[in-house]
Coordinates of C-alpha atoms in Angstrom, one line a residue:
Chain A
M1 CA 91.2 -42.1 -18.7
A2 CA 91.1 -45.4 -16.9
E3 CA 93.2 -43.9 -14.2
N4 CA 90.6 -41.3 -13.5
T5 CA 87.4 -43.4 -13.8
P6 CA 86.2 -44.0 -10.3
V7 CA 85.5 -47.6 -9.3
L8 CA 82.2 -46.6 -7.9
E9 CA 80.2 -43.5 -8.6
L10 CA 76.8 -42.3 -7.5
R11 CA 75.0 -39.7 -9.5
D12 CA 72.0 -37.9 -8.0
V13 CA 70.9 -40.9 -6.0
N14 CA 67.7 -40.6 -4.1
K15 CA 66.1 -43.1 -1.9
S16 CA 62.6 -42.9 -0.4
F17 CA 60.8 -45.4 1.8
G18 CA 57.2 -44.7 1.0
P19 CA 56.6 -41.0 1.8
I20 CA 59.9 -40.7 3.7
D21 CA 62.8 -39.4 1.7
V22 CA 66.0 -40.7 3.2
L23 CA 68.7 -39.9 0.7
H24 CA 68.7 -36.7 -1.4
D25 CA 70.7 -36.2 -4.6
I26 CA 73.8 -38.0 -3.5
S27 CA 76.7 -37.8 -5.9
L28 CA 80.0 -39.4 -4.8
K29 CA 83.0 -40.9 -6.4
V30 CA 85.4 -43.5 -5.0
H31 CA 88.6 -44.4 -6.7
A32 CA 90.8 -47.5 -6.5
G33 CA 93.3 -47.3 -3.8
E34 CA 91.4 -44.6 -2.0
V35 CA 89.8 -44.6 1.5
L36 CA 86.5 -42.6 1.6
C37 CA 85.4 -41.8 5.1
L38 CA 81.7 -41.5 5.3
L39 CA 80.8 -39.4 8.3
G40 CA 77.5 -38.4 9.8
D41 CA 75.3 -38.6 12.9
N42 CA 72.9 -41.4 13.6
G43 CA 70.0 -41.2 11.3
A44 CA 71.8 -39.1 8.7
G45 CA 71.3 -41.9 6.1
K46 CA 74.7 -43.6 6.3
S47 CA 73.2 -47.0 6.7
T48 CA 70.7 -46.4 3.9
L49 CA 73.5 -45.2 1.6
I50 CA 75.7 -48.2 2.2
K51 CA 72.8 -50.6 1.9
T52 CA 72.0 -49.0 -1.4
L53 CA 75.6 -49.6 -2.5
A54 CA 75.5 -53.2 -1.3
G55 CA 72.3 -54.0 -3.3
V56 CA 70.0 -54.3 -0.3
H57 CA 68.0 -51.3 -1.4
R58 CA 67.4 -50.0 -4.9
P59 CA 67.8 -46.2 -5.4
T60 CA 64.4 -44.5 -6.0
S61 CA 66.1 -42.4 -8.7
G62 CA 69.6 -41.7 -9.8
T63 CA 72.3 -44.0 -11.1
I64 CA 75.2 -46.1 -9.7
L65 CA 78.2 -46.6 -12.0
M66 CA 81.0 -49.0 -11.7
D67 CA 84.1 -48.3 -13.8
G68 CA 82.0 -45.9 -15.7
D69 CA 79.2 -48.3 -16.6
E70 CA 75.8 -48.1 -15.1
V71 CA 74.9 -50.9 -12.8
S72 CA 71.7 -51.9 -11.0
F73 CA 71.6 -54.5 -8.2
D74 CA 68.5 -56.5 -7.5
R75 CA 70.0 -58.4 -4.6
P76 CA 73.0 -58.1 -2.3
K77 CA 74.5 -61.1 -4.3
D78 CA 74.5 -58.9 -7.5
A79 CA 76.6 -56.3 -5.8
Q80 CA 78.9 -58.9 -4.4
D81 CA 79.3 -60.4 -7.8
R82 CA 80.5 -57.0 -9.0
G83 CA 83.0 -56.9 -6.2
I84 CA 81.2 -54.7 -3.6
S85 CA 81.6 -56.3 -0.2
T86 CA 80.3 -55.1 3.1
V87 CA 81.8 -55.9 6.5
H88 CA 79.6 -55.1 9.5
Q89 CA 80.5 -53.9 12.9
F90 CA 80.9 -57.3 14.4
G91 CA 82.7 -58.9 11.5
G92 CA 82.3 -62.6 11.9
T93 CA 78.5 -63.0 11.9
F94 CA 78.6 -66.7 12.7
P95 CA 80.1 -66.9 16.1
L96 CA 79.6 -70.7 16.5
M97 CA 81.1 -71.7 13.2
T98 CA 84.7 -72.5 12.6
I99 CA 87.0 -70.1 10.9
G100 CA 87.3 -72.3 7.8
R101 CA 83.6 -73.0 7.6
S102 CA 82.4 -69.4 8.0
F103 CA 85.1 -68.1 5.6
F104 CA 83.5 -70.2 2.8
V105 CA 79.8 -69.8 3.7
G106 CA 77.9 -69.9 0.4
V107 CA 81.0 -70.8 -1.7
E108 CA 82.2 -74.0 0.1
P109 CA 85.1 -75.8 -1.5
T110 CA 84.3 -79.4 -2.2
K111 CA 86.1 -82.5 -3.1
K112 CA 84.8 -85.7 -4.7
F113 CA 84.0 -88.5 -2.4
G114 CA 82.7 -91.3 -4.5
P115 CA 79.7 -89.9 -6.3
L116 CA 79.3 -87.2 -3.6
K117 CA 80.7 -83.7 -3.3
I118 CA 82.0 -83.3 0.2
F119 CA 82.9 -80.1 2.0
D120 CA 86.7 -79.9 1.8
R121 CA 87.5 -78.9 5.4
K122 CA 91.3 -79.0 5.0
T123 CA 91.4 -76.7 1.9
A124 CA 88.9 -74.4 3.6
N125 CA 90.9 -74.1 6.8
E126 CA 94.2 -73.6 5.0
T127 CA 92.9 -71.0 2.6
A128 CA 91.2 -69.0 5.4
V129 CA 94.2 -69.1 7.7
K130 CA 96.6 -68.1 4.9
A131 CA 94.3 -65.3 3.7
V132 CA 94.2 -63.7 7.1
Q133 CA 97.9 -64.2 7.8
D134 CA 98.7 -62.4 4.6
F135 CA 97.1 -59.4 6.2
G136 CA 99.5 -59.7 9.1
I137 CA 97.3 -61.4 11.6
T138 CA 99.6 -64.3 12.5
R139 CA 97.8 -65.2 15.7
I140 CA 95.1 -66.9 13.7
D141 CA 96.7 -70.3 12.8
D142 CA 94.0 -72.9 13.3
G143 CA 91.0 -72.9 10.9
D144 CA 89.1 -75.2 13.3
R145 CA 88.7 -72.5 15.9
L146 CA 85.3 -71.0 16.4
I147 CA 84.8 -67.4 15.3
G148 CA 83.3 -66.6 18.7
G149 CA 86.7 -67.3 20.3
L150 CA 88.4 -64.5 18.3
S151 CA 88.9 -61.0 19.5
G152 CA 86.9 -58.2 17.9
G153 CA 89.8 -57.0 15.9
E154 CA 90.6 -60.5 14.7
R155 CA 87.1 -61.0 13.6
Q156 CA 87.1 -57.8 11.6
S157 CA 90.4 -58.7 10.1
L158 CA 89.1 -62.1 9.1
A159 CA 86.0 -60.6 7.5
I160 CA 88.1 -58.1 5.5
A161 CA 90.5 -60.8 4.5
R162 CA 87.6 -62.8 3.4
A163 CA 86.2 -60.0 1.3
V164 CA 89.5 -59.4 -0.4
H165 CA 90.1 -63.1 -1.0
F166 CA 86.8 -63.3 -2.9
G167 CA 87.8 -60.5 -5.2
A168 CA 86.2 -57.5 -3.6
R169 CA 87.1 -54.2 -5.3
V170 CA 85.0 -52.0 -3.1
L171 CA 85.1 -52.7 0.6
I172 CA 82.4 -51.1 2.7
L173 CA 83.3 -51.1 6.4
D174 CA 80.4 -50.3 8.6
E175 CA 81.9 -48.9 11.8
P176 CA 84.6 -51.6 12.0
T177 CA 86.3 -49.9 15.0
A178 CA 83.3 -48.8 17.0
A179 CA 83.3 -51.7 19.5
L180 CA 87.1 -52.1 19.7
G181 CA 89.8 -51.0 22.1
V182 CA 92.7 -48.9 21.0
K183 CA 95.0 -51.7 20.2
Q184 CA 92.4 -53.8 18.4
A185 CA 91.3 -50.8 16.4
S186 CA 94.8 -50.1 15.3
H187 CA 95.0 -53.6 13.9
V188 CA 91.9 -53.0 11.9
L189 CA 93.2 -49.6 10.6
R190 CA 96.4 -51.3 9.5
I191 CA 94.3 -53.8 7.6
V192 CA 92.3 -51.0 6.0
L193 CA 95.6 -49.4 4.8
E194 CA 96.8 -52.8 3.5
A195 CA 93.5 -53.2 1.6
K196 CA 94.1 -49.7 0.1
K197 CA 97.6 -50.6 -0.8
R198 CA 96.3 -53.6 -2.7
G199 CA 94.2 -51.2 -4.8
L200 CA 90.8 -51.6 -3.2
A201 CA 88.4 -48.7 -2.9
V202 CA 87.4 -48.6 0.7
I203 CA 84.3 -46.9 2.1
F204 CA 84.9 -46.5 5.8
I205 CA 82.1 -45.5 8.1
T206 CA 83.2 -44.2 11.5
H207 CA 82.4 -41.9 14.4
Q208 CA 85.9 -41.6 15.6
V209 CA 87.9 -38.6 14.2
T210 CA 91.3 -40.1 14.9
H211 CA 90.4 -43.3 13.0
A212 CA 89.1 -41.3 10.0
M213 CA 92.1 -39.1 10.1
A214 CA 94.5 -42.0 10.2
V215 CA 93.3 -43.7 7.0
G216 CA 91.1 -41.3 5.1
D217 CA 92.0 -39.8 1.7
H218 CA 88.5 -38.5 1.0
F219 CA 85.8 -37.4 3.4
A220 CA 82.1 -37.1 2.9
V221 CA 79.7 -35.8 5.5
L222 CA 76.0 -36.8 5.4
I223 CA 73.4 -34.6 7.2
R224 CA 69.7 -35.4 6.9
G225 CA 70.3 -37.6 4.0
A226 CA 72.1 -35.0 2.0
L227 CA 75.8 -34.7 1.2
A228 CA 76.8 -31.7 3.3
A229 CA 80.5 -31.8 2.7
N230 CA 82.7 -33.6 0.3
F231 CA 86.5 -32.9 0.3
M232 CA 89.9 -34.5 -0.1
R233 CA 92.5 -34.9 2.5
G234 CA 94.5 -31.7 2.8
E235 CA 91.6 -29.5 1.6
K236 CA 90.5 -28.9 5.1
S237 CA 92.4 -28.5 8.3
R238 CA 92.3 -31.1 11.0
E239 CA 90.3 -28.8 13.2
E240 CA 87.7 -28.3 10.5
I241 CA 87.3 -32.0 10.0
T242 CA 87.2 -32.7 13.7
D243 CA 84.5 -30.0 14.0
L244 CA 82.5 -31.5 11.2
M245 CA 82.7 -35.0 12.6
A246 CA 82.3 -34.3 16.2
G247 CA 79.2 -32.3 15.6
G248 CA 80.7 -29.0 16.4
E249 CA 79.7 -25.5 15.3
A250 CA 80.4 -26.0 11.6
L251 CA 78.1 -29.1 11.6
A252 CA 75.3 -27.3 13.4
D253 CA 75.6 -24.4 10.8
L254 CA 75.4 -26.9 7.9
D255 CA 72.6 -28.6 9.5
S256 CA 70.4 -25.5 9.7
I257 CA 71.4 -24.3 6.3
I258 CA 70.4 -27.6 4.7
E259 CA 67.2 -27.8 6.6
G260 CA 66.3 -24.2 5.4
Y261 CA 67.4 -24.8 1.9
M262 CA 65.5 -28.0 1.5
E263 CA 62.3 -26.4 2.7
T264 CA 62.4 -23.8 0.0
H265 CA 63.7 -26.0 -2.8
E266 CA 61.2 -28.8 -2.9
G267 CA 63.4 -31.1 -0.8
H268 CA 66.5 -30.7 -2.9
P269 CA 69.6 -30.1 -0.8
P270 CA 72.3 -27.4 -1.6
A271 CA 75.5 -28.4 -3.3
P272 CA 78.0 -29.9 -0.8
V273 CA 80.6 -27.8 0.7
A274 CA 84.0 -28.6 -0.9
Chain B
M1 CA 97.2 -87.6 24.0
D2 CA 94.3 -89.0 26.0
T3 CA 93.5 -85.7 27.7
F4 CA 93.8 -84.0 24.4
A5 CA 91.1 -86.3 22.9
I6 CA 88.8 -85.7 25.9
G7 CA 89.4 -82.0 25.6
N8 CA 88.3 -82.1 22.0
L9 CA 85.2 -84.1 22.8
M10 CA 84.2 -81.5 25.4
R11 CA 84.2 -78.9 22.7
R12 CA 81.8 -80.8 20.5
P13 CA 78.1 -80.2 20.6
E14 CA 77.3 -83.9 21.5
A15 CA 79.5 -83.8 24.7
G16 CA 76.5 -82.9 26.9
A17 CA 74.3 -85.7 25.5
I18 CA 77.0 -88.4 25.9
L19 CA 77.7 -87.3 29.5
S20 CA 73.9 -87.2 30.2
L21 CA 73.5 -90.7 28.8
I22 CA 76.3 -92.0 31.1
A23 CA 74.9 -90.1 34.1
V24 CA 71.4 -91.4 33.5
I25 CA 72.5 -95.0 33.2
A26 CA 74.7 -94.6 36.3
F27 CA 71.8 -93.1 38.2
Y28 CA 69.5 -96.0 37.3
V29 CA 72.1 -98.6 38.2
I30 CA 73.0 -97.0 41.5
F31 CA 69.6 -95.9 42.7
G32 CA 67.3 -98.1 40.7
G33 CA 69.1 -101.4 40.9
V34 CA 69.0 -101.8 37.1
N35 CA 70.5 -104.9 35.6
L36 CA 72.5 -103.6 32.7
V37 CA 72.2 -106.8 30.7
N38 CA 68.4 -106.6 31.0
L39 CA 68.3 -102.9 30.1
F40 CA 70.6 -103.2 27.1
G41 CA 68.8 -106.3 25.9
A42 CA 65.4 -104.7 26.0
A43 CA 63.7 -103.6 22.9
S44 CA 61.2 -101.2 24.5
W45 CA 63.5 -98.2 24.8
V46 CA 65.2 -98.8 21.5
N47 CA 61.8 -98.9 19.7
F48 CA 60.8 -95.8 21.6
A49 CA 64.1 -94.1 20.7
A50 CA 63.8 -95.0 17.0
N51 CA 60.3 -93.6 16.6
L52 CA 61.2 -90.5 18.5
G53 CA 64.6 -90.2 16.8
I54 CA 63.2 -90.1 13.2
V55 CA 61.1 -87.1 14.2
A56 CA 63.9 -85.5 16.4
L57 CA 66.5 -85.5 13.6
P58 CA 64.8 -83.1 11.2
L59 CA 63.4 -81.1 14.1
G60 CA 66.9 -80.7 15.3
L61 CA 68.1 -79.5 11.9
L62 CA 65.3 -77.0 11.9
M63 CA 66.4 -75.8 15.3
I64 CA 70.0 -75.5 14.1
A65 CA 68.7 -73.4 11.3
G66 CA 66.8 -71.2 13.8
E67 CA 63.3 -72.5 13.3
L68 CA 60.9 -74.8 15.1
D69 CA 58.2 -77.2 14.0
I70 CA 55.6 -78.4 16.5
S71 CA 53.1 -79.5 13.9
I72 CA 54.9 -82.9 14.0
G73 CA 52.5 -83.7 16.8
A74 CA 49.6 -83.8 14.4
M75 CA 51.6 -85.2 11.4
I76 CA 52.2 -88.5 13.1
P77 CA 48.5 -89.4 13.5
A78 CA 47.9 -87.7 10.1
G79 CA 50.4 -90.1 8.5
S80 CA 48.9 -93.2 10.1
M81 CA 45.3 -92.2 9.5
S82 CA 45.8 -91.3 5.9
I83 CA 47.4 -94.7 5.0
A84 CA 44.8 -96.5 7.0
I85 CA 41.9 -94.7 5.4
V86 CA 43.2 -94.9 1.8
S87 CA 44.5 -98.5 1.9
G88 CA 42.5 -99.9 4.8
Y89 CA 39.0 -98.4 4.6
Y90 CA 39.0 -97.8 0.8
G91 CA 41.1 -100.8 0.0
M92 CA 43.4 -99.1 -2.4
P93 CA 46.9 -100.5 -2.9
I94 CA 49.3 -99.8 -0.1
V95 CA 51.6 -97.7 -2.3
V96 CA 48.8 -95.3 -2.8
G97 CA 48.2 -95.0 0.9
M98 CA 51.9 -94.4 1.4
A99 CA 52.0 -91.8 -1.3
V100 CA 49.0 -90.0 0.4
A101 CA 50.6 -90.2 3.8
L102 CA 54.0 -88.9 2.7
G103 CA 52.4 -86.5 0.2
L104 CA 50.4 -85.0 3.1
G105 CA 53.7 -84.5 4.9
V106 CA 55.1 -82.7 1.9
L107 CA 52.0 -80.5 1.7
V108 CA 52.0 -79.5 5.4
G109 CA 55.8 -79.0 5.3
L110 CA 55.4 -76.7 2.3
V111 CA 52.7 -74.7 4.1
N112 CA 54.8 -74.4 7.2
G113 CA 57.9 -73.5 5.1
L114 CA 56.2 -71.0 2.9
L115 CA 54.5 -69.2 5.8
A116 CA 57.8 -69.2 7.7
T117 CA 59.7 -67.7 4.8
R118 CA 57.1 -65.3 3.4
T119 CA 56.0 -63.8 6.8
T120 CA 57.8 -62.7 9.9
V121 CA 55.6 -64.7 12.2
P122 CA 57.8 -67.0 14.4
S123 CA 57.7 -70.6 13.2
L124 CA 56.5 -71.7 16.7
I125 CA 53.3 -69.8 16.1
I126 CA 52.9 -70.9 12.5
T127 CA 53.4 -74.6 13.3
L128 CA 51.1 -74.2 16.4
G129 CA 48.5 -73.1 13.9
T130 CA 49.1 -76.0 11.5
L131 CA 49.3 -78.4 14.5
V132 CA 45.9 -77.6 15.7
A133 CA 44.5 -77.3 12.1
M134 CA 45.8 -80.7 11.2
Q135 CA 44.4 -82.3 14.3
G136 CA 41.0 -80.9 13.3
I137 CA 41.4 -82.2 9.7
V138 CA 42.5 -85.7 10.8
L139 CA 39.7 -86.1 13.4
A140 CA 36.9 -84.5 11.3
G141 CA 38.2 -86.2 8.1
S142 CA 38.3 -89.7 9.4
V143 CA 34.9 -89.4 11.1
L144 CA 33.5 -87.9 7.9
L145 CA 35.0 -90.6 5.7
T146 CA 34.9 -93.7 7.8
G147 CA 32.5 -92.7 10.7
N148 CA 35.2 -93.8 13.1
A149 CA 38.2 -92.4 14.9
S150 CA 40.1 -95.7 14.6
V151 CA 40.7 -97.5 11.3
P152 CA 42.1 -101.0 10.7
L153 CA 44.8 -101.6 8.1
S154 CA 46.3 -104.8 6.8
A155 CA 49.4 -104.2 4.9
P156 CA 50.9 -106.7 2.4
D157 CA 53.9 -108.7 3.4
W158 CA 56.5 -106.7 1.5
A159 CA 55.3 -103.5 3.1
K160 CA 55.4 -105.2 6.5
T161 CA 58.9 -106.4 5.9
I162 CA 60.2 -102.9 5.0
F163 CA 58.2 -100.7 7.3
G164 CA 56.5 -102.7 10.0
Q165 CA 58.2 -106.0 11.0
L166 CA 59.6 -106.9 14.3
L167 CA 63.2 -108.1 14.1
G168 CA 64.0 -110.9 16.6
G169 CA 60.4 -110.8 17.7
S170 CA 60.5 -107.4 19.4
Y171 CA 62.8 -104.9 17.6
Q172 CA 60.8 -102.7 15.2
I173 CA 62.3 -102.4 11.8
I174 CA 62.1 -98.6 12.2
I175 CA 65.3 -98.9 14.3
V176 CA 67.2 -99.7 11.1
W177 CA 65.5 -96.7 9.4
W178 CA 66.6 -94.5 12.3
I179 CA 70.2 -95.6 12.1
A180 CA 70.3 -95.2 8.4
L181 CA 68.7 -91.8 8.5
T182 CA 71.1 -90.7 11.2
A183 CA 74.1 -91.8 9.0
L184 CA 72.6 -90.0 6.0
F185 CA 72.0 -86.8 8.0
V186 CA 75.6 -86.9 9.5
L187 CA 76.8 -87.0 5.9
I188 CA 74.6 -84.2 4.7
I189 CA 74.9 -81.8 7.6
H190 CA 78.5 -82.2 8.5
Y191 CA 80.1 -83.0 5.2
T192 CA 78.3 -81.1 2.5
P193 CA 78.0 -77.4 1.6
W194 CA 74.3 -77.7 2.2
G195 CA 75.0 -78.6 5.8
N196 CA 77.2 -75.6 6.2
W197 CA 74.3 -73.4 5.0
V198 CA 72.0 -74.8 7.7
F199 CA 74.5 -73.7 10.4
A200 CA 75.1 -70.3 8.7
M201 CA 71.4 -69.7 8.6
G202 CA 71.0 -70.4 12.2
G203 CA 73.9 -68.1 13.0
D204 CA 72.7 -65.2 11.1
K205 CA 70.0 -65.6 8.4
E206 CA 70.5 -62.1 6.9
S207 CA 74.3 -62.7 6.4
A208 CA 73.6 -66.1 5.1
R209 CA 71.3 -64.7 2.5
N210 CA 73.7 -62.0 1.6
A211 CA 76.4 -64.7 1.1
G212 CA 74.3 -66.2 -1.6
I213 CA 72.6 -69.0 0.3
P214 CA 69.1 -69.8 -1.0
T215 CA 67.8 -69.5 2.6
N216 CA 64.1 -69.7 1.7
K217 CA 64.7 -72.9 -0.3
V218 CA 66.7 -74.5 2.6
T219 CA 64.1 -73.5 5.2
I220 CA 61.2 -74.9 3.1
T221 CA 63.2 -78.1 2.5
L222 CA 63.8 -78.5 6.2
F223 CA 60.1 -78.0 7.1
V224 CA 59.1 -80.5 4.4
L225 CA 61.7 -83.0 5.8
S226 CA 60.3 -82.6 9.3
A227 CA 56.6 -83.0 8.3
V228 CA 57.4 -86.0 6.0
S229 CA 59.5 -87.7 8.7
A230 CA 56.6 -87.3 11.2
S231 CA 54.1 -88.8 8.8
F232 CA 56.6 -91.6 8.0
V233 CA 56.7 -92.5 11.6
G234 CA 52.9 -92.5 11.7
M235 CA 52.8 -94.6 8.5
C236 CA 55.2 -97.2 9.9
G237 CA 53.2 -97.4 13.1
A238 CA 49.9 -98.1 11.2
I239 CA 51.6 -100.8 9.1
L240 CA 53.1 -102.4 12.2
F241 CA 50.1 -102.3 14.4
N242 CA 47.5 -103.0 11.7
S243 CA 45.5 -100.0 12.7
A244 CA 45.5 -96.2 13.2
Q245 CA 44.0 -93.8 15.7
V246 CA 43.4 -90.1 15.4
S247 CA 44.8 -89.5 18.9
G248 CA 48.4 -89.7 20.0
G249 CA 51.5 -87.9 18.7
M250 CA 51.3 -84.8 21.0
N251 CA 53.9 -86.3 23.3
Y252 CA 56.3 -86.4 20.5
I253 CA 56.5 -82.6 20.4
F254 CA 58.0 -82.2 23.8
N255 CA 59.9 -85.4 23.7
A256 CA 61.6 -84.4 20.5
V257 CA 62.4 -80.9 21.6
V258 CA 63.9 -82.3 24.9
S259 CA 65.9 -84.8 22.9
V260 CA 67.2 -82.2 20.6
V261 CA 68.1 -79.8 23.4
V262 CA 69.8 -82.4 25.5
G263 CA 71.6 -83.3 22.3
G264 CA 73.4 -80.0 22.4
V265 CA 71.5 -78.0 19.8
L266 CA 71.3 -74.3 20.7
L267 CA 67.7 -73.1 20.9
T268 CA 68.5 -69.9 19.1
G269 CA 70.2 -71.9 16.3
G270 CA 73.6 -72.1 14.7
F271 CA 75.1 -74.8 16.9
G272 CA 74.5 -78.5 17.2
S273 CA 75.3 -81.9 15.7
V274 CA 73.4 -84.9 14.3
M275 CA 75.3 -87.2 16.6
G276 CA 74.3 -85.0 19.5
I277 CA 70.6 -85.3 18.5
F278 CA 71.1 -89.1 18.2
F279 CA 72.5 -89.4 21.7
G280 CA 70.0 -86.9 23.1
T281 CA 67.2 -89.2 21.8
L282 CA 68.9 -92.2 23.3
T283 CA 69.3 -90.5 26.6
F284 CA 65.6 -89.4 26.6
A285 CA 64.5 -92.9 25.7
I286 CA 66.5 -94.5 28.5
V287 CA 65.1 -92.1 31.1
N288 CA 61.6 -92.5 29.8
Q289 CA 61.5 -96.3 29.3
G290 CA 64.4 -97.5 31.4
I291 CA 62.5 -96.5 34.5
Y292 CA 60.5 -99.7 34.1
F293 CA 63.7 -101.6 34.7
T294 CA 64.3 -99.9 38.0
D295 CA 62.8 -100.1 41.5
I296 CA 61.8 -96.5 41.1
D297 CA 58.1 -95.7 40.9
R298 CA 57.6 -94.7 37.3
N299 CA 55.7 -91.6 38.4
W300 CA 59.0 -90.1 39.1
S301 CA 60.2 -90.3 35.5
S302 CA 59.0 -86.8 34.6
L303 CA 61.0 -85.3 37.5
I304 CA 64.1 -87.1 36.3
I305 CA 63.5 -85.9 32.7
G306 CA 63.1 -82.3 33.9
V307 CA 66.2 -82.4 36.1
M308 CA 68.2 -84.1 33.3
L309 CA 67.1 -81.5 30.8
L310 CA 68.2 -78.7 33.0
L311 CA 71.5 -80.3 33.8
A312 CA 72.1 -81.1 30.1
V313 CA 71.3 -77.6 29.0
L314 CA 73.6 -76.1 31.7
M315 CA 76.4 -78.5 30.6
N316 CA 75.8 -77.7 27.0
N317 CA 76.1 -74.0 27.8
S318 CA 79.5 -74.4 29.5
F319 CA 80.7 -76.7 26.8
R320 CA 79.8 -74.2 24.2
K321 CA 81.7 -71.5 26.1
L322 CA 84.6 -73.8 26.3
A323 CA 84.4 -74.4 22.6
M324 CA 84.4 -70.6 22.0
T325 CA 87.2 -69.6 24.3
A326 CA 89.6 -72.5 24.5
R327 CA 92.0 -72.8 21.7
P328 CA 93.3 -76.2 20.7
K329 CA 96.7 -77.0 22.0
K330 CA 99.6 -75.6 20.0
K331 CA 100.9 -78.1 17.6
P332 CA 104.6 -78.8 18.2
A333 CA 106.6 -76.5 16.1

């Protein structure tokens, strides 16, 4: 039973902003040690979906379950406390802070200095450097370096290492490879696989077919805020996936089917293609 | 080893301020015929720096956190007028006057902070509003209550000793306050988690909030700190000079911003240091007041400040790039 309970599950999640419905009846499961690739064009609702998972938005209706228990997040902090961690496109968001300092933003280690609690720079730096080196990025060896001096891939890696260090169980990666070159991107993909190996559930948002194919176990395609396709690796051929992702014929077909269906079904989308 | 130390200094936010300070002194010595002994022995620029510095410190922290507060320009006369009206005109005990002066700072700081956190209006505009509004309140209030725009105040000896005496005949006691506050801020900003939050907020407020930092609380605290510091400076001035005027204080806005920027604080937030702000203030004070020790016509001082500001900002930009890209030398394996 425990084996099959997904770490994170969405059941019929809807999200509207005033009169605008952005997400329609989304049901999704993510298991530990699984990489879910979330695909979809700009405006398909990917961002809204991950923000809902991260506690930035509350679903208008529907439920979110973690380990089978219903959860609700009032703030991003609540989601983080439950182990849902989001890493954004540019990873390190504090370019002018040092590695050690930014690693511990909000959870600074302290040591006693007389009656005062002083930021423990040495511990912060050592912990941060060790965490990222454990992920195989050995080029980061000085916690006093500024984040802005790291390469894009290193920043992503650091951000992922940070999330894992602070006990993330679900890792949401928002286009981590979008701004990276081939070599940098492969670093990040390796780290995604490492996170998966450590038993994390990874939700990986990307536009790049090759990146999704390289790490994905489970693929979900969003169109117009609805889940248009939801399938496991091996259930579809590479060509079909590529076509879905790259906005080919299959995607165009789905798009028009969903649009037509929703018009005649009070805004409810059809069941996703498996 | 020496080059290593210099390299490290170059990467620090205060590098530009220290170099500007040296450059300005050198300029005055070479082109202005300044006698260094006279300059360093003079109280005028130190007094100027201390008054400005107490305002510049919290303003600099606000700027590191990505905000701005120009209402300080009205809070300085507000501080001095309120203590003079309460304890001078109405003859209440000096502690009541102090409480009113500082309490007014807390109040205006809260208004600024709440508006800045509850709305999306830039803090420049918010504090522009409170600046002008407070000017009106101070002028109309003092005319209404006292019928005058200038009010005398005679403070008891103990208050004079702590807030308004002249050390050695010419050094204002506020210099001691400035140095103590600088030390306190260095400790808070660079050695406590709270300080780390200020930098994180300036880097990316959204991420900082998501990381669990109470960003609204920190922002409001910084605004309160800034307004209280300004009214503190006004209060000390009233105690020292035995009187308060509704005018004055506006110069502090630009002077403090220049000091902070020369001190290496990034205008968009996220980068800077307390020592940088300290040296930036010193540099500004020497340019502004040191000109009296030179053969240069003092009408040129604004030109010098402008050029120095531009040079310092350019320097700070390249130092920041250096800090980002250069990696410290490899430690011997």
